CSV table of N, CA and C in Angstrom, one decimal:
chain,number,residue,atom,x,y,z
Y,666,UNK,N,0.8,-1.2,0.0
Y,666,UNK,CA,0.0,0.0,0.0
Y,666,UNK,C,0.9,1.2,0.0
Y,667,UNK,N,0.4,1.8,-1.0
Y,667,UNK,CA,1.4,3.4,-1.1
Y,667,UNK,C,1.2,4.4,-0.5
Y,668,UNK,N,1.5,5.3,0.6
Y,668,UNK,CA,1.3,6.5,1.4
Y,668,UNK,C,1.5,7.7,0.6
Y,669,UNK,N,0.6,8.5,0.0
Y,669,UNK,CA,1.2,9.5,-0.5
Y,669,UNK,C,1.7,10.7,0.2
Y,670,UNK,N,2.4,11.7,0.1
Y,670,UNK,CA,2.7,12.6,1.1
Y,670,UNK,C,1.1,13.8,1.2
Y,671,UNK,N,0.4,13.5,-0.1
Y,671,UNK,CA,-0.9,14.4,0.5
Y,671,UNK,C,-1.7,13.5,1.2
Y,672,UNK,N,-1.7,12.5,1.4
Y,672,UNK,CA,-2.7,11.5,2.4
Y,672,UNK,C,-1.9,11.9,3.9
Y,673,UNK,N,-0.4,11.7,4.1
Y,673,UNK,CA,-0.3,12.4,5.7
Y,673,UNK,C,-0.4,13.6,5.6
Y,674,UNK,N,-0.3,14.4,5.0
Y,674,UNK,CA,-1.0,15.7,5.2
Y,674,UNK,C,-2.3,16.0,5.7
Y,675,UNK,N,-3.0,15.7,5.0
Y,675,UNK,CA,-4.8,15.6,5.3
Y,675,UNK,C,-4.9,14.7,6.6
Y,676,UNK,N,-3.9,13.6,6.8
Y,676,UNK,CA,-4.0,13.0,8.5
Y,676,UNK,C,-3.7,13.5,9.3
Y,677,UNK,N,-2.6,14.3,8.6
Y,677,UNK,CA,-1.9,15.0,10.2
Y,677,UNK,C,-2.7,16.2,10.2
Y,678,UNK,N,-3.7,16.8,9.3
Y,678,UNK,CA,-4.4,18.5,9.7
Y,678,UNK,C,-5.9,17.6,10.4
Y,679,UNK,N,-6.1,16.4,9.9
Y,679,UNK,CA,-7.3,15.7,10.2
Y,679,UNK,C,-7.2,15.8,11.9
Y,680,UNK,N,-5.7,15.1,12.7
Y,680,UNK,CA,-5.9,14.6,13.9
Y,680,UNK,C,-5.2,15.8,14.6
Y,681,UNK,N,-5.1,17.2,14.4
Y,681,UNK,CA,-4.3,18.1,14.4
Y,681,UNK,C,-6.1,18.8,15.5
Y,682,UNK,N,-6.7,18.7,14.1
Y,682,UNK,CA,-8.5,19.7,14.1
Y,682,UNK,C,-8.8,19.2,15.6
Y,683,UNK,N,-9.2,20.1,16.1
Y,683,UNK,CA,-9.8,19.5,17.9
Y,683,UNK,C,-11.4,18.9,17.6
Y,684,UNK,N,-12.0,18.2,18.5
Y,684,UNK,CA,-13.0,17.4,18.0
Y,684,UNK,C,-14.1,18.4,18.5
Y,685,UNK,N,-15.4,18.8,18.2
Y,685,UNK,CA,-16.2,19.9,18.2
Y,685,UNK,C,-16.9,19.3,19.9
Y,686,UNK,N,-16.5,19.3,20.9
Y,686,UNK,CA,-17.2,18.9,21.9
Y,686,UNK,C,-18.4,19.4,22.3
Y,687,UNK,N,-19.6,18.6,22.7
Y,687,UNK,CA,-20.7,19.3,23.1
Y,687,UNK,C,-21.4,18.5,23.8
Y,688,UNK,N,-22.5,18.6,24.9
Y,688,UNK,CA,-23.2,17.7,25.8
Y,688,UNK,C,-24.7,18.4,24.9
Y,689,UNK,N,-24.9,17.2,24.4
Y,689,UNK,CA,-26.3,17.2,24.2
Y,689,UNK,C,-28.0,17.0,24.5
Y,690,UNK,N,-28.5,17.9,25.4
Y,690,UNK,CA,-29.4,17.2,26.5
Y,690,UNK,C,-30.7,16.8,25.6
Y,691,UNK,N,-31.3,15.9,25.8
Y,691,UNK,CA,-32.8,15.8,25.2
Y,691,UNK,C,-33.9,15.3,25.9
Y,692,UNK,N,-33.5,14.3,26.8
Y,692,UNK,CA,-34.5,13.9,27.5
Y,692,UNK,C,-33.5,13.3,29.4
Y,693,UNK,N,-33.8,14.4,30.2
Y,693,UNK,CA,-32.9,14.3,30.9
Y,693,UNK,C,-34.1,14.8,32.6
Y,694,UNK,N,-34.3,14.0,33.1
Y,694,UNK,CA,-35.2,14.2,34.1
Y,694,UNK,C,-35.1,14.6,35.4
Y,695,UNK,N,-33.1,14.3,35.7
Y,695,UNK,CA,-32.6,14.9,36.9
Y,695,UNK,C,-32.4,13.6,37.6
Y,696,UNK,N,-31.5,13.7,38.7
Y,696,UNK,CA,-31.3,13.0,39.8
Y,696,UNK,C,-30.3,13.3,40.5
Y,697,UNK,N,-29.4,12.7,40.8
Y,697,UNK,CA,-28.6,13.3,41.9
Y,697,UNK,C,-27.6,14.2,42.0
Y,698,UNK,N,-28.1,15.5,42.5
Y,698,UNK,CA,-27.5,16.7,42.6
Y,698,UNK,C,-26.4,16.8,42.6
Y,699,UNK,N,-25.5,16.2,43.2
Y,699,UNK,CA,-24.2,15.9,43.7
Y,699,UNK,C,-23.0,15.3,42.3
Y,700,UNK,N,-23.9,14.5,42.0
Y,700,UNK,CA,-23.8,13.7,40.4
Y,700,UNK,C,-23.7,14.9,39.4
Y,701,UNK,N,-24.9,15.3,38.7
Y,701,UNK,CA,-24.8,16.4,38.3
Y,701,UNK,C,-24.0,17.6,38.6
Y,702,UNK,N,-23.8,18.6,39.6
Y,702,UNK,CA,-22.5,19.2,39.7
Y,702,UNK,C,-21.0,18.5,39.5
Y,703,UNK,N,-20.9,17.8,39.8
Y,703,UNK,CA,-19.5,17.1,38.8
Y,703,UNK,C,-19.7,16.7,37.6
Y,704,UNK,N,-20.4,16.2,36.8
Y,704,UNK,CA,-20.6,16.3,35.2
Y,704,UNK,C,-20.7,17.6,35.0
Y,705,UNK,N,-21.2,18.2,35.5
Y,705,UNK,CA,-21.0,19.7,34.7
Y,705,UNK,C,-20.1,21.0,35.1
Y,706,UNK,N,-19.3,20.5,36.1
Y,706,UNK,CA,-18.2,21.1,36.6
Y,706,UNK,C,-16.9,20.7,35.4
Y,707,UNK,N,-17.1,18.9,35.3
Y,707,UNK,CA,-16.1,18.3,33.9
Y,707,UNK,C,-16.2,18.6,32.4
Y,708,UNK,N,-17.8,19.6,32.5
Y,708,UNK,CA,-18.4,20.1,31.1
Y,708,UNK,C,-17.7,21.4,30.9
Y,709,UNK,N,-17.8,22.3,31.9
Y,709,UNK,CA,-17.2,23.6,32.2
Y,709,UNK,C,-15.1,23.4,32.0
Y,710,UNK,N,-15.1,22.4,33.0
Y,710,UNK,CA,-13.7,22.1,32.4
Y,710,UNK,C,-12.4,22.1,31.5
Y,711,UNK,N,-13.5,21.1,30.2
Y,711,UNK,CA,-13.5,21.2,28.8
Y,711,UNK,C,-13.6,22.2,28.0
Y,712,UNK,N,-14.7,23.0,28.7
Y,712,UNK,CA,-15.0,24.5,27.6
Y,712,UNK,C,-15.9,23.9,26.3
Y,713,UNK,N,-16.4,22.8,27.3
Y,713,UNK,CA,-17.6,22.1,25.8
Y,713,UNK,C,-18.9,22.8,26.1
Y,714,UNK,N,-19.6,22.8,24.7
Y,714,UNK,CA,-20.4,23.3,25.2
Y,714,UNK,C,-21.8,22.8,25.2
Y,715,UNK,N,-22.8,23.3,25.5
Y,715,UNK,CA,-24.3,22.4,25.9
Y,715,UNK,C,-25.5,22.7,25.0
Y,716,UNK,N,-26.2,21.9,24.5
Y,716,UNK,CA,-27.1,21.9,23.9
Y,716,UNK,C,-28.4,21.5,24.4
Y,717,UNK,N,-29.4,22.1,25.0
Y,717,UNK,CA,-30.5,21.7,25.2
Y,717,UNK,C,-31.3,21.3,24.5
Y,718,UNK,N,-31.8,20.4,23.8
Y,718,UNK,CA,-32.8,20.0,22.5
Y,718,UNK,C,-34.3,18.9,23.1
Y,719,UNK,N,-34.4,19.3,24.4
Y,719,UNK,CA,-35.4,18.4,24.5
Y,719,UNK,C,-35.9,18.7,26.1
Y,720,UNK,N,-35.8,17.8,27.3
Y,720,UNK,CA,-36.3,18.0,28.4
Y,720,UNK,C,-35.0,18.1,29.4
Y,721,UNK,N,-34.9,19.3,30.3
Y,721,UNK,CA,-34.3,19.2,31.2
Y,721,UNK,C,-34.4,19.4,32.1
Y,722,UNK,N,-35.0,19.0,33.3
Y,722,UNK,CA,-35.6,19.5,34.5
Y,722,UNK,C,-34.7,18.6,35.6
Y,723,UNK,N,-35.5,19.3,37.1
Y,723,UNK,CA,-34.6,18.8,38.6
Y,723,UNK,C,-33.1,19.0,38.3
Y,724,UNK,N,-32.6,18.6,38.7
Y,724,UNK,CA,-31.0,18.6,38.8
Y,724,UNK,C,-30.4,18.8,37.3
Y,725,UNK,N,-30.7,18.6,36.6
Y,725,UNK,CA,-30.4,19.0,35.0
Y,725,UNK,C,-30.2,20.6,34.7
Y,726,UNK,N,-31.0,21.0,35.5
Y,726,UNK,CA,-30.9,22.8,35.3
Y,726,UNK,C,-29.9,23.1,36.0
Y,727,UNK,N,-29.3,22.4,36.9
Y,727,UNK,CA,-28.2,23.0,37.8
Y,727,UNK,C,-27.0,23.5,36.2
Y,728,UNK,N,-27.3,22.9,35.5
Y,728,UNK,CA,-26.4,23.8,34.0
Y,728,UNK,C,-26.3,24.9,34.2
Y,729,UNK,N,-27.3,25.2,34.2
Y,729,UNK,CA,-27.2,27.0,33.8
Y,729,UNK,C,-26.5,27.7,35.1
Y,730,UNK,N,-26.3,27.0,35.9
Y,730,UNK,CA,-25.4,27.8,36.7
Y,730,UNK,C,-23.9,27.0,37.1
Y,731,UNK,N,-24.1,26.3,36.2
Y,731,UNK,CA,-22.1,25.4,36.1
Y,731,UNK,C,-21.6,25.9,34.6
Y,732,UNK,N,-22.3,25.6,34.1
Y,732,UNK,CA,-21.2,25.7,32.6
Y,732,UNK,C,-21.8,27.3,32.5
Y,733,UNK,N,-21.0,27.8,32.2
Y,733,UNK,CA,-21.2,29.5,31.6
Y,733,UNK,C,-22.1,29.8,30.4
Y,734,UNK,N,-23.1,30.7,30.8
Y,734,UNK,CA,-24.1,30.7,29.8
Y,734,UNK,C,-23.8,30.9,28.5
Y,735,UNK,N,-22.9,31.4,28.0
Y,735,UNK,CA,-22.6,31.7,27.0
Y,735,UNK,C,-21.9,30.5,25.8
Y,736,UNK,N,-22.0,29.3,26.9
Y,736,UNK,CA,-21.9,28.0,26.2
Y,736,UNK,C,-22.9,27.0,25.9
Y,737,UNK,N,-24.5,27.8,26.7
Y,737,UNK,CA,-25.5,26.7,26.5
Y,737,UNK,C,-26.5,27.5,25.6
Y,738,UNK,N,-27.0,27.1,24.6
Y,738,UNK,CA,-28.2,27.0,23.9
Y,738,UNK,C,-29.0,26.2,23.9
Y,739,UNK,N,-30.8,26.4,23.2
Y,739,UNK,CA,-31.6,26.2,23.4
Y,739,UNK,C,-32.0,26.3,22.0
Y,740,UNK,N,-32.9,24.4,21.6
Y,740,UNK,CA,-33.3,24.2,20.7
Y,740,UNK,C,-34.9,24.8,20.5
Y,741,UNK,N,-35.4,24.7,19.4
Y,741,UNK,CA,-37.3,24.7,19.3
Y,741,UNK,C,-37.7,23.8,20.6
Y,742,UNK,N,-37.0,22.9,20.7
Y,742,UNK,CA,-37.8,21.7,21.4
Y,742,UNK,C,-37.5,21.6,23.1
Y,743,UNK,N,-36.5,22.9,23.5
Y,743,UNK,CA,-36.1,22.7,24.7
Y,743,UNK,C,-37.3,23.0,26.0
Y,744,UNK,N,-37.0,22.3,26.9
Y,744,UNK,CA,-38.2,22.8,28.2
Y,744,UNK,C,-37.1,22.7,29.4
Y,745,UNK,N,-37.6,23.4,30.3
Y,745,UNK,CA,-36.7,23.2,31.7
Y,745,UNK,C,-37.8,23.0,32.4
Y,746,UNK,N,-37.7,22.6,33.8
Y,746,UNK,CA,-38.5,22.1,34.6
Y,746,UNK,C,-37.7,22.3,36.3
Y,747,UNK,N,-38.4,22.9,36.9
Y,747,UNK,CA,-38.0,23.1,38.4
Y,747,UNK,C,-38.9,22.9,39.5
Y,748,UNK,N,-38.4,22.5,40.7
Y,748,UNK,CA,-38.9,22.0,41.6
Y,748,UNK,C,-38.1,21.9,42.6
Y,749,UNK,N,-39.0,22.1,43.8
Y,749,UNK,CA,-38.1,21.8,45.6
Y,749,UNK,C,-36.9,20.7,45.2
Y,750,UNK,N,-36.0,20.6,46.3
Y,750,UNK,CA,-34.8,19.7,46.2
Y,750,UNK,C,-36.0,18.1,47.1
Y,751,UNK,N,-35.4,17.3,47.0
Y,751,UNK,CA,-36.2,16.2,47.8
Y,751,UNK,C,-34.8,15.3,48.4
Y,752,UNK,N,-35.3,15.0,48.9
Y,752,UNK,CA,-33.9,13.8,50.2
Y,752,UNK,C,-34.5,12.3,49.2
Y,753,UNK,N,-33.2,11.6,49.3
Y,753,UNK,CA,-33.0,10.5,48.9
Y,753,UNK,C,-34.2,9.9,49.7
Y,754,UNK,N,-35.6,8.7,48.3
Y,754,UNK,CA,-36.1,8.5,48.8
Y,754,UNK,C,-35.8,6.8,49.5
Y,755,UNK,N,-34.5,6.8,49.5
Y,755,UNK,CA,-34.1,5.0,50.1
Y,755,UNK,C,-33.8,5.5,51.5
Y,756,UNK,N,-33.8,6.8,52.0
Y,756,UNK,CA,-33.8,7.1,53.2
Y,756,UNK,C,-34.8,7.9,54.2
Y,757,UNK,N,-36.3,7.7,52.9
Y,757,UNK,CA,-37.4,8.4,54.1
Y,757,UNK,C,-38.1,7.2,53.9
Y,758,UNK,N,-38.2,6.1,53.4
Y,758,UNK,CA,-39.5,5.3,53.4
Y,758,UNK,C,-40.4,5.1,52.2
Y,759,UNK,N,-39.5,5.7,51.2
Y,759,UNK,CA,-40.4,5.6,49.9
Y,759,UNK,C,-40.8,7.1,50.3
Y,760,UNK,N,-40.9,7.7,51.2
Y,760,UNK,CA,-42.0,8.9,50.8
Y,760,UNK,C,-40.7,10.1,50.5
Y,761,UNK,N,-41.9,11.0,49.4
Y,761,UNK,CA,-41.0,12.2,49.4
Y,761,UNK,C,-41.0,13.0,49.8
Y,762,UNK,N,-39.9,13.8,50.5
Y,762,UNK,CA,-39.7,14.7,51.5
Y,762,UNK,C,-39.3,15.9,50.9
Y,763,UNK,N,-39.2,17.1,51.2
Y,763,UNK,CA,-38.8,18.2,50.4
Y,763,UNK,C,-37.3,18.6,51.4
Y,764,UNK,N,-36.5,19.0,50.6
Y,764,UNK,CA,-35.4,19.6,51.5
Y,764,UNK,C,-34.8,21.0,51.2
Y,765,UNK,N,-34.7,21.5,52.5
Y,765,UNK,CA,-34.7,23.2,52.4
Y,765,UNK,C,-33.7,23.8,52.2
Y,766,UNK,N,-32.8,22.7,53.2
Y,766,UNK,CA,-31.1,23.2,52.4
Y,766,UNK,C,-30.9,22.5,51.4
Y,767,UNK,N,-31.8,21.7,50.5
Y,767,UNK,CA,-31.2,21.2,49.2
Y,767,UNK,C,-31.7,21.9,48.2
Y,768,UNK,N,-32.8,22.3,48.6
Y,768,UNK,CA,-33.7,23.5,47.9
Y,768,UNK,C,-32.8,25.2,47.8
Y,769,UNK,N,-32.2,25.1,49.0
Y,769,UNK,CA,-31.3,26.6,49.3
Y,769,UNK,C,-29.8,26.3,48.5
Y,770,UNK,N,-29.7,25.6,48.0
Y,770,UNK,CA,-28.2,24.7,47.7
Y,770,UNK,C,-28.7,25.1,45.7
Y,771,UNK,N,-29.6,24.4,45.4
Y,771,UNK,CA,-30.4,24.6,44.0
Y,771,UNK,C,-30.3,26.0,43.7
Y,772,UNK,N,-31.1,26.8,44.9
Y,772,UNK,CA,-31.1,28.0,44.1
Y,772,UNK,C,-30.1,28.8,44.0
Y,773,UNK,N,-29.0,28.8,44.8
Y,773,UNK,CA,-27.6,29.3,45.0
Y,773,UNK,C,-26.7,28.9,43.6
Y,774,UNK,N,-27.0,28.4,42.8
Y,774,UNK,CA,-26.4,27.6,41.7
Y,774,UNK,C,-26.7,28.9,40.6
Y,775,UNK,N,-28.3,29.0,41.0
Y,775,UNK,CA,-28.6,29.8,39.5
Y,775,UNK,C,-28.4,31.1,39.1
Y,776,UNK,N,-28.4,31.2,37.8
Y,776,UNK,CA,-28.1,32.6,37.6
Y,776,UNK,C,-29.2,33.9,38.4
Y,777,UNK,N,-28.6,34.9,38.0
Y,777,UNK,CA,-30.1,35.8,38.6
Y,777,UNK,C,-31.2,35.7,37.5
Y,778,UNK,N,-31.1,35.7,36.3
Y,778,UNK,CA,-32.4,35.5,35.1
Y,778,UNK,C,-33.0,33.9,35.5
Y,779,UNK,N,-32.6,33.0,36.1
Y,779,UNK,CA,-33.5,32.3,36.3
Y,779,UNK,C,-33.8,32.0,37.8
Y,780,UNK,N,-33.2,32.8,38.7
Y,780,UNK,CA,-34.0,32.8,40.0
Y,780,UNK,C,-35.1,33.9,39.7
Y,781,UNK,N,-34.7,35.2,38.7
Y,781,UNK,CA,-36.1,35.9,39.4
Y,781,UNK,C,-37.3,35.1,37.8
Y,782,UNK,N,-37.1,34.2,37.3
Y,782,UNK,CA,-38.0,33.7,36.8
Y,782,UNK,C,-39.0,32.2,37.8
Y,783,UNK,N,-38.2,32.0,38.5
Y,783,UNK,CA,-38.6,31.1,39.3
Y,783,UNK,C,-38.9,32.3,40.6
Y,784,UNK,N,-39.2,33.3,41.0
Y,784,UNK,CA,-39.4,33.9,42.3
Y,784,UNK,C,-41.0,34.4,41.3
Y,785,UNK,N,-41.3,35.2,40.2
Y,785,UNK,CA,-42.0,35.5,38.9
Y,785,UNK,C,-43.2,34.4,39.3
Y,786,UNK,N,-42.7,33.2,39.5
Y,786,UNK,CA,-44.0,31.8,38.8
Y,786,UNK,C,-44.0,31.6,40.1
Y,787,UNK,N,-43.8,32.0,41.6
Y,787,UNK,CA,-44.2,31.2,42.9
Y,787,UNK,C,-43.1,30.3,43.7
Y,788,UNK,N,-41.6,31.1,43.0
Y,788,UNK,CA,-41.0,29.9,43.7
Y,788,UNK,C,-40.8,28.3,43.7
Y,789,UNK,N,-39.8,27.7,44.2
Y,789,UNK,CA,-39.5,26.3,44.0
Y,789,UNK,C,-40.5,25.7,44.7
Y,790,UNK,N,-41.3,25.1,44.8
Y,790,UNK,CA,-42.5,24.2,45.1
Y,790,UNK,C,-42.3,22.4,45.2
Y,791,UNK,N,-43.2,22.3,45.5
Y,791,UNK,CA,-43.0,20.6,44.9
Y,791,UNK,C,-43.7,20.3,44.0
Y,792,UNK,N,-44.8,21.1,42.9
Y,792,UNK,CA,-44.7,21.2,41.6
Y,792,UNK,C,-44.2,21.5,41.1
Y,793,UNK,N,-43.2,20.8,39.6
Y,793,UNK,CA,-42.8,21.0,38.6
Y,793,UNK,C,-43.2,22.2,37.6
Y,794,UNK,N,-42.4,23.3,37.8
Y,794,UNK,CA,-43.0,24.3,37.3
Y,794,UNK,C,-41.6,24.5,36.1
Y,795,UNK,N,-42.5,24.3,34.8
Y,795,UNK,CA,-42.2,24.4,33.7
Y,795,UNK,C,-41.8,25.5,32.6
Y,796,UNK,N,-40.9,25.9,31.8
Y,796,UNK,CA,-40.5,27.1,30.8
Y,796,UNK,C,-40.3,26.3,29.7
Y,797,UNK,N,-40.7,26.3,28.7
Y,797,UNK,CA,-40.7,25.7,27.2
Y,797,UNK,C,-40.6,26.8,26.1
Y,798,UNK,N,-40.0,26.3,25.3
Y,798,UNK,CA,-39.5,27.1,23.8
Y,798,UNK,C,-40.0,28.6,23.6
Y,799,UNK,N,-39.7,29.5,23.8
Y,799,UNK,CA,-40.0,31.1,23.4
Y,799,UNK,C,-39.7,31.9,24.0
Y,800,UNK,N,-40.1,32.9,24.1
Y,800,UNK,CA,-39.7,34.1,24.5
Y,800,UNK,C,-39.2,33.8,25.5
Y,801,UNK,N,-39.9,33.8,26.8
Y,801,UNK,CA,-39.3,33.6,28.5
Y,801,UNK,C,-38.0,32.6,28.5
Y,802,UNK,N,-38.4,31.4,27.8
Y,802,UNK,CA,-36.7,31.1,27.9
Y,802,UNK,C,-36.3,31.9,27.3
Y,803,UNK,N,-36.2,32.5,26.2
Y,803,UNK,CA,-34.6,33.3,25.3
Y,803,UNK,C,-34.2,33.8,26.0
Y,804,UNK,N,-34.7,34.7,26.9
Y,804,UNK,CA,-34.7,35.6,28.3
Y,804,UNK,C,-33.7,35.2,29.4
Y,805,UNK,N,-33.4,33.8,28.8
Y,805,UNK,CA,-33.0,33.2,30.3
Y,805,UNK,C,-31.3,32.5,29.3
Y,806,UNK,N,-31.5,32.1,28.4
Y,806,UNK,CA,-30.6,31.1,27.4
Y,806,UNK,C,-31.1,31.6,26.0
Y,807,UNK,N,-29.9,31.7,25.3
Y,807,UNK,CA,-29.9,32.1,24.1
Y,807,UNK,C,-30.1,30.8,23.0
Y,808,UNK,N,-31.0,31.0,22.1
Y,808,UNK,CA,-31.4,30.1,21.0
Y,808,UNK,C,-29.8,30.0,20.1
Y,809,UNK,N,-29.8,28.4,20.2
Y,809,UNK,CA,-29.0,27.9,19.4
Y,809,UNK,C,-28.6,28.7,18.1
Y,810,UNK,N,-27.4,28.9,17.5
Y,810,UNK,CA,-27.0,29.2,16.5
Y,810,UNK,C,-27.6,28.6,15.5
Y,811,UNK,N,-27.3,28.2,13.9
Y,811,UNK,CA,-27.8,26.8,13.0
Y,811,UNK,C,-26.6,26.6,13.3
Y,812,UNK,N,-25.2,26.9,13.1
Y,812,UNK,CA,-23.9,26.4,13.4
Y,812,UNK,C,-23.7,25.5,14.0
Y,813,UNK,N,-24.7,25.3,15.4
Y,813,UNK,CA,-24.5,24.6,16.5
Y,813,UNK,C,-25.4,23.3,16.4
């Protein structure tokens, strides 16, 4: 097999090109707070950046206050979703409990555009209180590039 010198050229600019990193959320429901701020402390890290294209709610939002907003966008199809913190339910009995410092821990994370949008709708609750595609998010996160 013959190597031409324009075949390693095009390899070596090929493995040279940095790979376009990005975390792409679409259906992401949340779970452990703790979990979540280190994935996205290692997203911030990198300098990769985030694409919302689908559902991100509970601990999933904790994004917008780890990776720098100016690395997250937001598809047609994005929703966020927020709610009280709750305690591990393998440690109340199956039932769900709400927790005040995990709830005070949540909101300490966020930017100011989306605490006073959650202070706006009633505060963190134990309903899932919802923002979906339009205005009030752009407000909060900038609509994807087409680039992106």
């Amino acid at each position: 097999m013959r190597i031409t010198l324009l075949s390693l050229l095009l390899l070596s600019v090929a493995a040279a090109t940095p790979a376009r990193a990005e975390l792409h959320i679409t259906r992401d429901h949340g779970g452990y707070v703790e979990e979540y701020k280190a994935k996205y402390k290692r997203v911030r890290e990198k300098g990769e950046r985030v694409i919302i294209d689908g559902i991100c709610n509970s601990a999933c939002t904790l994004v917008l206050g780890i990776v720098p907003m100016n690395k997250i966008c937001v598809t047609p199809r994005a929703s966020l979703g927020f709610h009280q913190a709750y305690y591990d339910k393998a440690f109340t009995f199956g039932i769900k409990v709400t927790s005040a410092e995990g709830t005070s821990d949540l909101m300490s994370y966020y930017p100011d555009k989306v605490k006073d949008w959650i202070r706006r709708n009633g505060g963190l609750t134990t309903d899932m209180k919802k923002i979906k595609n339009g205005v009030e998010l752009w407000k909060i996160i900038d609509p994807c590039p087409e680039e992106w």
